Coordinates of C-alpha atoms and ligand atoms in Angstrom, one line a residue:
M17 CA -45.4 -23.8 14.9
S18 CA -41.7 -21.8 14.1
A19 CA -40.6 -24.7 11.9
E20 CA -42.9 -24.1 9.2
R21 CA -42.3 -20.5 8.8
P22 CA -40.7 -19.9 5.5
I23 CA -37.9 -18.0 7.7
D24 CA -36.7 -21.3 8.7
T25 CA -36.2 -22.9 5.9
L26 CA -33.9 -19.9 4.7
V27 CA -31.0 -21.6 5.4
T28 CA -30.3 -26.1 5.6
G29 CA -27.0 -25.5 7.6
N30 CA -23.7 -23.1 8.2
S31 CA -20.9 -25.5 6.9
Y32 CA -18.1 -22.5 6.7
A33 CA -18.7 -23.0 10.8
E34 CA -17.8 -26.2 10.7
L35 CA -14.1 -25.4 9.7
P36 CA -11.5 -24.9 12.7
S37 CA -12.5 -22.5 15.0
R38 CA -10.0 -20.1 13.9
F39 CA -11.2 -19.1 11.0
F40 CA -14.6 -17.7 12.3
V41 CA -16.2 -16.5 15.7
P42 CA -20.0 -17.1 16.3
T43 CA -21.3 -14.0 16.7
A44 CA -25.2 -12.9 17.7
P45 CA -26.9 -10.3 15.4
T46 CA -27.7 -6.9 17.6
P47 CA -30.7 -6.5 16.3
L48 CA -32.3 -3.6 15.0
R49 CA -35.3 -1.7 16.8
D50 CA -38.7 -2.0 15.1
P51 CA -37.3 -3.2 11.6
Y52 CA -39.4 -2.2 8.5
F53 CA -39.2 -4.0 5.3
V54 CA -37.3 -1.9 2.6
A55 CA -36.8 -3.5 -1.1
V56 CA -36.7 -7.4 -1.9
S57 CA -35.1 -8.2 -5.5
P58 CA -37.4 -11.0 -7.2
H59 CA -34.4 -12.0 -9.0
A60 CA -32.3 -12.9 -6.1
A61 CA -35.2 -14.5 -4.6
A62 CA -36.3 -16.8 -7.8
L63 CA -32.7 -18.0 -7.6
L64 CA -33.1 -19.0 -3.9
D65 CA -36.2 -20.1 -4.7
L66 CA -38.6 -17.8 -2.2
D67 CA -41.7 -16.1 -2.9
P68 CA -40.7 -12.5 -2.7
S69 CA -43.7 -11.5 -0.7
A70 CA -42.5 -13.8 2.0
I71 CA -39.3 -11.6 2.6
A72 CA -42.3 -8.7 3.8
E73 CA -43.5 -10.8 6.3
P74 CA -42.7 -9.6 9.5
S75 CA -41.1 -12.8 10.6
F76 CA -38.5 -12.4 7.9
V77 CA -38.1 -8.9 8.5
R78 CA -37.6 -9.3 12.2
A79 CA -35.1 -12.5 11.2
L80 CA -33.0 -10.3 8.2
A81 CA -33.0 -7.7 11.1
G82 CA -31.5 -9.9 13.3
S83 CA -34.5 -9.7 16.0
D84 CA -35.4 -13.5 15.7
A85 CA -32.9 -16.6 15.4
I86 CA -33.1 -18.7 12.4
A87 CA -33.4 -22.0 12.4
G88 CA -30.7 -23.6 11.0
A89 CA -28.3 -20.8 10.7
T90 CA -25.0 -20.3 12.6
T91 CA -24.0 -16.7 12.9
I92 CA -20.4 -16.5 12.6
A93 CA -17.9 -13.2 11.6
T94 CA -15.1 -14.3 9.2
A95 CA -11.6 -14.0 9.8
Y96 CA -9.7 -12.4 6.8
A97 CA -7.0 -9.7 6.6
G98 CA -5.9 -7.9 3.4
H99 CA -4.0 -4.8 2.1
Q100 CA -5.3 -1.5 1.8
F101 CA -4.2 0.8 -0.8
G102 CA -1.6 -1.4 -0.4
S103 CA -0.6 -1.4 3.4
W104 CA -0.9 -4.5 5.0
V105 CA -3.5 -4.9 7.5
P106 CA -3.2 -7.9 9.5
Q107 CA -6.3 -8.3 10.9
L108 CA -9.8 -7.4 9.3
G109 CA -12.9 -9.8 9.5
D110 CA -16.3 -9.3 8.9
G111 CA -16.6 -6.3 11.8
R112 CA -20.3 -5.8 10.5
A113 CA -21.6 -8.8 8.3
L114 CA -22.7 -12.3 9.8
L115 CA -22.9 -15.4 7.5
L116 CA -25.6 -17.5 8.2
G117 CA -25.0 -20.3 6.4
E118 CA -26.4 -21.7 3.0
R119 CA -29.1 -22.3 1.2
R120 CA -29.3 -25.0 -1.7
N121 CA -31.4 -24.2 -4.5
A122 CA -33.7 -26.8 -7.2
L123 CA -31.0 -26.3 -9.5
G124 CA -28.9 -27.7 -6.9
E125 CA -26.3 -24.7 -6.5
S126 CA -25.4 -23.4 -3.0
W127 CA -25.8 -20.0 -1.9
E128 CA -24.4 -18.4 1.4
I129 CA -26.6 -16.0 2.9
Q130 CA -24.8 -12.7 5.0
L131 CA -26.5 -10.2 6.9
K132 CA -24.5 -6.9 6.3
G133 CA -25.1 -4.3 9.1
A134 CA -26.4 -6.6 11.4
G135 CA -23.6 -5.6 14.4
E136 CA -20.7 -5.3 15.9
T137 CA -18.6 -8.3 15.5
P138 CA -14.5 -9.3 17.5
F139 CA -13.6 -7.9 14.1
S140 CA -15.2 -4.7 14.2
R141 CA -12.4 -2.6 15.3
M142 CA -13.2 1.2 15.9
G143 CA -16.7 0.9 13.3
D144 CA -20.2 0.6 15.0
G145 CA -21.2 -3.0 12.8
R146 CA -24.1 -1.3 11.3
A147 CA -24.5 0.1 7.5
V148 CA -26.3 2.9 6.6
L149 CA -29.7 3.0 4.4
R150 CA -28.3 5.2 2.2
S151 CA -25.3 2.5 1.5
S152 CA -27.6 -0.4 1.5
I153 CA -29.3 1.1 -1.1
R154 CA -26.7 1.7 -3.1
E155 CA -25.4 -2.0 -2.9
F156 CA -28.7 -3.7 -3.3
L157 CA -29.7 -1.7 -6.5
C158 CA -26.0 -2.1 -8.2
S159 CA -25.6 -6.0 -7.2
E160 CA -28.8 -6.6 -8.8
A161 CA -27.7 -4.0 -12.0
M162 CA -24.5 -5.8 -12.2
D163 CA -25.5 -9.0 -12.4
A164 CA -28.4 -8.2 -15.2
L165 CA -25.4 -6.5 -17.3
G166 CA -23.8 -9.7 -17.1
V167 CA -21.1 -8.9 -15.0
P168 CA -20.0 -11.5 -12.1
T169 CA -21.2 -10.3 -8.8
T170 CA -22.9 -11.6 -5.4
R171 CA -26.5 -10.2 -5.4
A172 CA -28.9 -9.0 -3.0
L173 CA -31.9 -10.5 -1.8
A174 CA -33.5 -7.5 0.5
I175 CA -33.0 -4.6 2.7
V176 CA -34.8 -4.0 6.2
G177 CA -34.2 -0.9 7.8
S178 CA -35.1 1.1 11.1
D179 CA -34.8 4.0 12.8
D180 CA -32.1 3.6 14.1
A181 CA -29.6 6.6 14.4
V182 CA -26.3 5.7 13.0
Y183 CA -23.6 8.6 12.4
R184 CA -21.5 8.9 9.8
E185 CA -20.8 12.8 8.5
T186 CA -24.3 13.8 9.5
P187 CA -27.1 11.3 11.6
E188 CA -28.3 8.6 9.3
T189 CA -30.6 5.4 10.2
A190 CA -29.3 1.9 9.8
A191 CA -30.5 -1.1 7.2
V192 CA -29.4 -4.6 7.3
V193 CA -28.9 -5.7 3.8
T194 CA -29.3 -9.5 2.9
R195 CA -26.1 -10.8 0.7
V196 CA -26.4 -13.7 -1.6
A197 CA -23.0 -15.6 -3.1
P198 CA -21.8 -19.1 -3.4
S199 CA -19.0 -17.8 -1.4
F200 CA -17.8 -14.6 0.0
V201 CA -13.9 -15.8 0.8
R202 CA -12.0 -13.1 -0.3
F203 CA -7.9 -12.9 -1.1
G204 CA -7.4 -11.5 2.3
T205 CA -8.8 -14.7 3.9
F206 CA -5.5 -16.3 2.4
E207 CA -3.5 -13.6 3.5
Y208 CA -4.9 -14.0 7.0
F209 CA -3.7 -17.2 7.5
A210 CA -0.7 -17.1 5.0
A211 CA 0.4 -13.8 7.1
R212 CA 0.1 -16.4 10.6
G213 CA 2.3 -18.8 9.1
D214 CA -0.6 -21.1 9.1
A215 CA 0.1 -23.3 6.3
E216 CA -2.5 -26.0 7.0
A217 CA -5.2 -23.4 7.5
V218 CA -4.2 -22.3 4.0
R219 CA -4.7 -25.8 2.5
T220 CA -7.9 -26.2 4.2
L221 CA -9.0 -23.5 3.0
A222 CA -7.7 -23.8 -0.4
D223 CA -9.1 -27.6 -0.6
R224 CA -12.8 -26.1 0.4
V225 CA -13.1 -23.6 -2.3
I226 CA -11.8 -25.9 -4.8
D227 CA -13.9 -28.9 -4.1
R228 CA -16.7 -26.5 -4.3
H229 CA -16.0 -23.9 -6.7
F230 CA -12.8 -24.8 -9.0
P231 CA -14.1 -28.5 -10.8
E232 CA -11.2 -27.2 -13.2
A233 CA -8.9 -27.8 -10.7
A234 CA -10.3 -30.2 -8.0
G235 CA -9.2 -32.7 -10.9
A236 CA -5.9 -31.4 -11.9
E237 CA -2.8 -33.0 -11.4
R238 CA -1.2 -29.6 -10.0
R239 CA -4.4 -28.6 -8.1
Y240 CA -3.3 -25.5 -6.5
A241 CA -1.6 -24.0 -9.3
A242 CA -4.6 -24.3 -11.2
F243 CA -6.7 -23.3 -8.7
L244 CA -4.3 -19.7 -9.1
Q245 CA -4.7 -19.9 -12.7
S246 CA -8.6 -20.4 -12.9
V247 CA -8.7 -17.5 -10.0
A248 CA -6.8 -15.0 -12.2
E249 CA -9.0 -16.1 -15.4
R250 CA -12.1 -15.3 -13.2
T251 CA -10.9 -12.5 -11.9
A252 CA -9.5 -11.4 -15.3
R253 CA -13.3 -11.3 -17.0
T254 CA -14.7 -9.9 -14.5
I255 CA -12.2 -7.1 -14.7
A256 CA -12.8 -6.9 -18.2
H257 CA -16.6 -6.4 -17.8
W258 CA -16.1 -3.7 -15.2
Q259 CA -13.7 -1.6 -18.2
A260 CA -16.5 -2.5 -20.5
V261 CA -19.6 -1.2 -18.9
G262 CA -17.6 1.7 -17.1
F263 CA -17.4 0.2 -13.5
Q264 CA -15.3 1.7 -11.2
H265 CA -15.2 -0.3 -7.8
G266 CA -13.7 2.3 -5.8
V267 CA -12.0 0.1 -3.3
M268 CA -10.1 -2.5 -4.6
N269 CA -8.5 -3.8 -1.5
T270 CA -7.3 -7.4 -1.0
D271 CA -9.9 -8.1 1.5
N272 CA -12.3 -6.9 -1.4
M273 CA -11.8 -9.4 -4.2
S274 CA -13.7 -12.5 -4.2
I275 CA -12.0 -15.6 -4.8
L276 CA -14.8 -16.4 -7.4
G277 CA -13.9 -13.3 -8.9
L278 CA -17.1 -11.9 -8.2
T279 CA -17.5 -8.2 -7.6
L280 CA -17.5 -7.8 -4.3
D281 CA -18.0 -5.0 -1.7
Y282 CA -20.1 -2.1 -2.9
G283 CA -19.1 1.3 -1.1
P284 CA -17.4 4.2 -3.1
F285 CA -18.1 3.0 -6.6
G286 CA -19.3 4.3 -9.7
F287 CA -21.0 3.9 -13.3
M288 CA -18.7 6.0 -15.6
E289 CA -20.8 8.7 -17.3
R290 CA -18.1 11.2 -19.0
Y291 CA -15.5 9.3 -20.1
D292 CA -12.7 9.9 -18.4
P293 CA -10.0 7.0 -18.0
D294 CA -8.4 9.3 -15.2
W295 CA -11.8 9.0 -13.5
I296 CA -11.6 8.4 -9.1
C297 CA -15.3 7.9 -8.1
N298 CA -14.2 7.6 -4.4
H299 CA -13.4 10.7 -2.8
S300 CA -11.5 8.8 0.0
D301 CA -8.9 7.7 -2.8
H302 CA -6.8 11.0 -2.6
L303 CA -4.1 9.3 -4.7
G304 CA -6.2 7.9 -7.1
R305 CA -4.8 4.5 -7.1
Y306 CA -7.8 2.6 -7.9
R307 CA -8.9 5.2 -10.7
F308 CA -10.9 3.7 -13.5
A309 CA -7.9 2.4 -15.7
A310 CA -6.0 1.6 -12.9
Q311 CA -8.3 -1.6 -12.3
P312 CA -6.6 -3.8 -14.2
S313 CA -2.9 -3.6 -13.2
I314 CA -4.2 -3.3 -9.4
A315 CA -6.1 -6.7 -9.7
L316 CA -3.1 -8.4 -10.9
W317 CA -1.4 -6.8 -8.0
N318 CA -4.1 -8.0 -5.4
L319 CA -3.3 -11.6 -7.7
R320 CA 0.5 -11.3 -7.0
A321 CA -0.8 -10.7 -3.0
L322 CA -3.0 -13.9 -3.5
A323 CA 0.0 -15.5 -5.0
A324 CA 2.5 -15.0 -2.3
A325 CA -0.2 -16.0 0.4
L326 CA -0.3 -19.4 -1.4
E327 CA 3.1 -20.0 -0.8
P328 CA 2.6 -22.9 1.4
L329 CA 0.8 -24.9 -1.5
L330 CA 2.8 -23.5 -4.7
D331 CA 6.6 -22.9 -5.5
E332 CA 7.2 -19.3 -7.1
E333 CA 7.7 -20.7 -10.3
S334 CA 4.2 -22.4 -10.6
A335 CA 2.9 -19.2 -9.3
A336 CA 4.2 -16.7 -11.4
A337 CA 3.5 -19.2 -14.5
A338 CA -0.4 -19.6 -13.1
L339 CA -0.3 -15.1 -13.4
A340 CA 0.9 -15.2 -16.8
C341 CA -2.6 -15.8 -18.1
Y342 CA -4.1 -13.2 -16.3
E343 CA -3.2 -10.0 -18.9
P344 CA -3.9 -12.2 -21.9
E345 CA -7.1 -13.8 -20.6
L346 CA -8.1 -10.0 -20.0
R347 CA -7.3 -8.4 -22.9
A348 CA -8.6 -11.1 -25.2
A349 CA -12.0 -10.6 -22.7
Y350 CA -11.8 -6.7 -22.7
L351 CA -11.7 -6.9 -26.9
A352 CA -14.8 -9.5 -27.2
L353 CA -16.8 -7.0 -25.4
C354 CA -15.9 -4.0 -27.2
R355 CA -15.9 -6.0 -30.3
R356 CA -19.9 -6.8 -29.5
K357 CA -20.7 -3.0 -28.4
L358 CA -19.3 -2.3 -31.8
G359 CA -21.4 -4.8 -33.5
L360 CA -18.2 -6.2 -35.2
R361 CA -17.7 -9.8 -35.9
E362 CA -13.6 -9.1 -36.1
W363 CA -11.6 -5.9 -35.9
P364 CA -11.0 -4.1 -39.1
D365 CA -7.5 -5.4 -40.1
D366 CA -6.7 -6.2 -36.6
S367 CA -6.8 -3.2 -35.3
Y368 CA -8.2 -1.6 -32.5
D369 CA -7.7 2.1 -33.6
L370 CA -11.6 2.5 -34.4
L371 CA -12.2 2.1 -30.3
G372 CA -9.0 3.7 -29.2
D373 CA -9.9 7.1 -31.4
L374 CA -13.5 6.8 -30.1
F375 CA -12.4 6.7 -26.7
A376 CA -10.0 9.7 -27.4
L377 CA -13.3 11.5 -28.9
M378 CA -15.2 10.6 -26.1
G379 CA -12.6 11.9 -23.6
H380 CA -12.2 15.6 -25.5
A381 CA -16.0 16.1 -26.1
R382 CA -16.5 14.4 -21.9
A383 CA -19.3 12.5 -23.9
D384 CA -21.3 10.4 -21.8
Y385 CA -19.8 7.0 -21.6
T386 CA -23.1 4.9 -22.2
Q387 CA -24.9 6.8 -23.9
T388 CA -22.7 7.3 -27.0
F389 CA -22.5 3.5 -27.0
R390 CA -26.5 3.4 -27.3
R391 CA -26.7 5.8 -29.7
L392 CA -24.1 3.9 -31.5
C393 CA -27.1 1.3 -31.6
E394 CA -28.8 2.9 -33.9
V395 CA -26.6 4.3 -36.7
A396 CA -26.5 2.8 -40.0
A397 CA -24.7 1.6 -43.0
S398 CA -25.7 5.0 -45.0
P399 CA -26.3 8.0 -43.1
T400 CA -29.5 8.9 -41.2
D401 CA -30.8 11.4 -38.4
A402 CA -29.1 8.5 -36.3
D403 CA -26.0 10.4 -37.0
E404 CA -26.7 13.7 -35.6
A405 CA -28.0 11.6 -32.3
F406 CA -24.4 10.5 -32.2
C407 CA -22.5 13.6 -33.2
E408 CA -24.8 15.7 -30.6
A409 CA -22.0 14.5 -27.4
F410 CA -19.4 15.6 -29.8
A411 CA -20.4 19.3 -30.7
A412 CA -16.6 21.0 -30.0
R413 CA -15.4 17.8 -31.9
D414 CA -18.4 17.7 -34.7
V415 CA -16.3 17.3 -37.5
E416 CA -13.7 14.7 -35.9
A417 CA -17.1 12.4 -34.7
R418 CA -18.4 12.9 -38.4
S419 CA -15.1 11.9 -39.8
W420 CA -15.0 8.7 -37.1
L421 CA -18.4 7.7 -38.0
E422 CA -17.4 7.3 -41.5
R423 CA -14.5 5.2 -40.3
Y424 CA -16.8 3.0 -38.5
R425 CA -19.0 2.5 -41.5
A426 CA -16.6 1.1 -43.7
A427 CA -15.5 -1.1 -40.6
I428 CA -19.3 -2.3 -40.5
R429 CA -19.3 -2.8 -44.2
T430 CA -16.2 -5.2 -44.0
S431 CA -16.4 -7.0 -40.6
G432 CA -20.0 -6.0 -38.9
L433 CA -22.5 -8.5 -38.6
G434 CA -25.6 -8.4 -41.1
E435 CA -27.6 -5.2 -41.3
D436 CA -30.6 -6.9 -40.2
V437 CA -28.7 -8.4 -37.1
R438 CA -26.5 -5.4 -35.7
A439 CA -28.6 -3.2 -34.3
A440 CA -30.4 -5.8 -32.4
A441 CA -27.3 -7.4 -31.2
M442 CA -25.4 -3.9 -29.8
R443 CA -28.4 -3.0 -28.4
A444 CA -28.0 -6.3 -26.0
A445 CA -24.2 -5.6 -25.9
N446 CA -24.7 -1.8 -24.5
P447 CA -26.9 -1.1 -21.8
A448 CA -29.4 2.0 -22.0
Y449 CA -29.8 1.9 -18.0
I450 CA -27.1 1.8 -15.7
L451 CA -26.9 3.0 -11.9
R452 CA -26.1 6.5 -12.5
N453 CA -25.0 8.1 -8.9
Y454 CA -27.9 10.5 -9.5
L455 CA -30.3 7.9 -9.6
A456 CA -29.7 6.0 -6.8
Q457 CA -29.3 9.2 -5.1
T458 CA -33.1 9.7 -6.0
A459 CA -34.2 6.8 -4.9
I460 CA -31.8 6.9 -1.5
S461 CA -33.8 10.5 -0.7
R462 CA -36.9 9.4 -1.3
A463 CA -36.0 6.4 1.0
Q464 CA -35.4 8.7 3.9
Q465 CA -38.3 9.8 3.6
R466 CA -40.2 6.5 3.6
D467 CA -41.1 6.2 0.1
Y468 CA -39.7 2.8 -1.5
S469 CA -41.3 3.1 -4.4
A470 CA -38.2 4.7 -6.5
I471 CA -35.9 1.5 -5.8
E472 CA -38.4 -0.8 -6.6
R473 CA -38.9 1.2 -9.8
L474 CA -34.9 1.4 -10.5
L475 CA -34.8 -1.9 -9.9
A476 CA -37.3 -3.1 -12.5
A477 CA -35.3 -0.8 -15.3
L478 CA -31.5 -1.8 -14.2
R479 CA -32.9 -5.9 -14.4
A480 CA -33.3 -5.4 -18.1
P481 CA -30.8 -2.6 -18.6
F482 CA -30.7 -3.5 -22.3
E483 CA -34.1 -3.4 -22.8
E484 CA -35.5 0.3 -23.5
R485 CA -38.8 1.2 -22.3
P486 CA -40.6 4.7 -22.6
E487 CA -41.4 4.5 -18.6
F488 CA -38.0 4.7 -17.8
A489 CA -37.0 7.5 -20.3
D490 CA -35.8 9.6 -17.2
F491 CA -33.2 6.7 -16.3
A492 CA -31.5 6.4 -19.4
R493 CA -30.5 10.4 -19.3
P494 CA -27.0 11.7 -18.3
A495 CA -27.0 13.5 -14.8
P496 CA -28.9 16.8 -14.4
E497 CA -26.5 19.7 -13.4
W498 CA -27.1 19.3 -9.5
A499 CA -25.7 16.1 -9.8
E500 CA -22.1 17.3 -10.5
S501 CA -21.4 18.1 -7.4
L502 CA -22.5 14.4 -5.8
E503 CA -19.6 12.7 -3.6
V504 CA -19.3 9.2 -2.7
S505 CA -16.4 8.3 0.0
C506 CA -15.9 5.0 1.9
S507 CA -18.6 6.3 4.4
S508 CA -21.1 3.8 4.4
Ligands
AMP606 P1 -14.7 -2.2 3.8 O1 -13.9 -0.6 3.5 O2 -16.2 -1.4 4.0 O3 -14.7 -3.3 2.6 O4 -14.3 -2.4 4.8 C1 -13.2 -2.6 5.7 C2 -13.2 -3.6 7.0 O5 -13.6 -2.4 7.6 C3 -13.5 -4.9 6.9 O6 -13.6 -5.3 7.9 C4 -15.4 -4.2 7.3 O7 -15.9 -5.8 8.1 C5 -15.1 -3.6 8.5 N1 -15.9 -2.1 8.5 C6 -16.3 -1.2 7.5 N2 -17.4 -0.7 8.2 C7 -17.6 -0.9 9.3 C8 -18.4 -0.6 10.3 N3 -19.2 0.5 10.3 N4 -18.9 -1.4 11.6 C9 -17.6 -2.4 11.3 N5 -16.9 -2.6 10.8 C10 -16.8 -2.2 9.5
MG607 MG1 -15.0 -4.9 2.7

């Protein structure tokens, strides 16, 4: 009675597979051997109206590991291209991910479901089609954490693992992460067809994306210009969130840019710990093209590549006008987020020096970005012990830190929220828990010993990142010394 298995209701069909055949290649997964359950996100399961405990069942695990067929699914690898580190690559595509299809939830939302690490595809090039357990855990935890932080992102439903060996710098083991998003279309999907002079495909893809995801453009008189403008605005808002929360993507190639403005393709990402705008989280990024402070301008570079790909649909002038909204949108979104982080109703005298000077201080003192803002939540209108906790991180710059605090106090007296609500509002804007690299590494090391409890515990903290809980006190601490040498690279 296979039709009654919960797995067979996972997707209702695959509408992407109904596009012209040049959009994808039907590809069967290569099963993981003897797969086992590693983790589930109850929150992603709830989004899909799935019972999280069902996902740990053998039939679900086998299907997510590519062993068993799933009713209604048509597994496809989608075609895309992209600019990687600024260089044009005409053919990329899903080299290790397979799109199963989509599921509609009770709210009427349609979610695409993808298996990442499900084996070779015609787009694998030199790759093995696999994802290692290490990178799957990082992607799983970070997508769920980002969502809880309010940052637009793809989601992760589950991880299944296997003892199958996968060779990176050292032998590791394989895993499949089940990813969920309204759409996995990338800037690079448009670039792929544009580079082939396939204007019809560019239009078909734009129409599909607009009709499904851009109601604001669907009804517009000049729908393609409105579409590009919306993509630019959504991208701007997501980048504003990244900068405000201290997130660095690491590989902002155009094939990793979601057309919906979601954070997509978690590889060598990082959350900034010691404040440093020149920080480069990806050790493979030798020139620092994607360093923290460069993210806003790189996103615009990528939007220009998208605009060029949409050339069959709109003239240059309209494209330029659509992209002109990017910078003001980013600036407004970023300043609004920072204003919330500081607990201000408005910027004092319309000046942002307060913020810039805090960043400068944090840079000099190499202060922890997340902890500094979290400690600032406790600072009151008149001096208390919270001042000492705040100043602790600025030991070498104690005098400057104290004088900054006095200016901050003056600002909250004139421009702050009421004293009774400010601390709570600030705690809701400044997370206690982010996915620090060493926390991910600790959970990974435990999982490599087949103990998955650390993933579950970390996920529980990261899903309520603004709510400080005593049992998770260890997760709020900056990295210990041993973690200074941890490196992440493109190897995943
Ligand atoms: P990424 O850097 O992970 O965004 O991937 C860039 C391109 O390389 C995409 O086309 C991926 O599908 C492909 N790719 C990355 N890793 C692998 C792998 N292990 N096997 C096959 N293709 C891969
Ligand atoms: Mg990618």
